[in-house]
Amino acid sequence: MIYRHLPTDPDYQLLTHPITIEQYLMLPYVYPAFFTYDLQIVSP
């Protein structure tokens, strides 16, 4: 869910390596169907 919501407290990200706000802002915006259909980003 890190693609849609970034918790203010890194402990609530529940990731092995929490990401920064800068990294979050660089992620592509994807809709839930992206994960439903198991799609992959092949190039920026």
XYZ file of N, CA and C in Angstrom:
132
model
N 0.815 -1.194 0.000
C 0.000 0.000 0.000
C 0.858 1.258 0.000
N 2.143 1.087 0.034
C 3.035 2.248 0.079
C 2.896 3.104 -1.178
N 2.327 2.539 -2.245
C 2.139 3.323 -3.472
C 1.028 4.361 -3.335
N 0.128 4.182 -2.384
C -1.012 5.094 -2.262
C -0.983 5.939 -0.990
N -0.339 5.443 0.070
C -0.370 6.131 1.357
C 0.997 6.038 2.019
N 1.492 7.160 2.512
C 2.766 7.166 3.229
C 2.506 7.586 4.673
N 2.639 6.669 5.628
C 2.456 7.041 7.031
C 3.502 8.070 7.462
N 3.119 8.965 8.339
C 4.057 9.983 8.814
C 5.138 9.377 9.699
N 4.808 8.293 10.388
C 5.779 7.606 11.240
C 6.351 6.417 10.461
N 7.652 6.389 10.182
C 8.253 5.286 9.413
C 7.985 3.902 10.005
N 7.784 3.803 11.321
C 7.492 2.501 11.930
C 6.175 1.915 11.415
N 5.257 2.772 11.000
C 3.959 2.316 10.509
C 3.974 1.956 9.028
N 5.104 2.101 8.374
C 5.202 1.679 6.978
C 5.231 0.158 6.873
N 5.687 -0.492 7.930
C 5.772 -1.950 7.972
C 6.630 -2.512 6.841
N 7.682 -1.789 6.511
C 8.629 -2.221 5.491
C 9.963 -2.563 6.148
N 10.712 -3.471 5.547
C 12.042 -3.797 6.051
C 12.926 -2.562 6.031
N 12.840 -1.804 4.944
C 13.603 -0.563 4.788
C 12.614 0.566 4.502
N 12.191 1.298 5.526
C 11.236 2.394 5.300
C 11.768 3.398 4.284
N 10.854 4.009 3.544
C 11.258 4.975 2.532
C 11.038 6.397 3.037
N 11.736 7.318 2.437
C 11.616 8.727 2.796
C 10.502 9.367 1.971
N 10.123 10.556 2.354
C 9.109 11.288 1.595
C 9.593 11.556 0.170
N 10.872 11.808 0.004
C 11.430 12.045 -1.331
C 11.296 10.805 -2.212
N 11.595 9.636 -1.636
C 11.464 8.391 -2.388
C 9.996 8.125 -2.733
N 9.121 8.399 -1.784
C 7.688 8.196 -2.011
C 7.182 9.050 -3.169
N 7.615 10.294 -3.209
C 7.165 11.204 -4.259
C 7.678 10.801 -5.639
N 8.727 10.000 -5.694
C 9.271 9.535 -6.972
C 8.584 8.254 -7.470
N 7.770 7.614 -6.639
C 7.072 6.399 -7.049
C 5.988 6.733 -8.069
N 5.732 5.826 -9.000
C 4.652 6.073 -9.961
C 3.298 5.971 -9.265
N 2.325 6.742 -9.740
C 0.965 6.642 -9.218
C 0.268 5.524 -9.969
N -0.131 4.492 -9.252
C -0.798 3.352 -9.885
C -2.152 3.120 -9.216
N -3.081 2.605 -9.997
C -4.418 2.283 -9.508
C -4.433 0.846 -8.991
N -5.417 0.484 -8.154
C -5.483 -0.883 -7.622
C -5.458 -1.962 -8.704
N -6.019 -1.688 -9.871
C -6.022 -2.685 -10.951
C -4.606 -3.072 -11.363
N -3.657 -2.191 -11.179
C -2.257 -2.496 -11.493
C -1.822 -3.749 -10.742
N -2.207 -3.851 -9.472
C -1.829 -5.002 -8.650
C -2.771 -6.181 -8.885
N -4.035 -5.901 -9.143
C -5.008 -6.959 -9.408
C -4.590 -7.794 -10.611
N -4.109 -7.131 -11.653
C -3.709 -7.825 -12.878
C -2.225 -8.177 -12.908
N -1.554 -7.974 -11.772
C -0.141 -8.342 -11.627
C 0.719 -7.721 -12.735
N 0.474 -6.443 -13.009
C 1.235 -5.736 -14.036
C 2.607 -5.334 -13.503
N 3.507 -4.986 -14.397
C 4.847 -4.544 -14.032
C 5.218 -3.318 -14.845
N 5.964 -2.427 -14.230
C 6.484 -1.267 -14.938
C 7.782 -1.701 -15.608
N 7.863 -1.536 -16.929
C 9.045 -2.003 -17.648
C 10.017 -0.882 -17.986
N 9.556 0.363 -17.993
C 10.469 1.487 -18.215
C 9.829 2.754 -17.660
N 10.656 3.734 -17.299
C 10.091 4.966 -16.736
C 9.387 5.819 -17.776
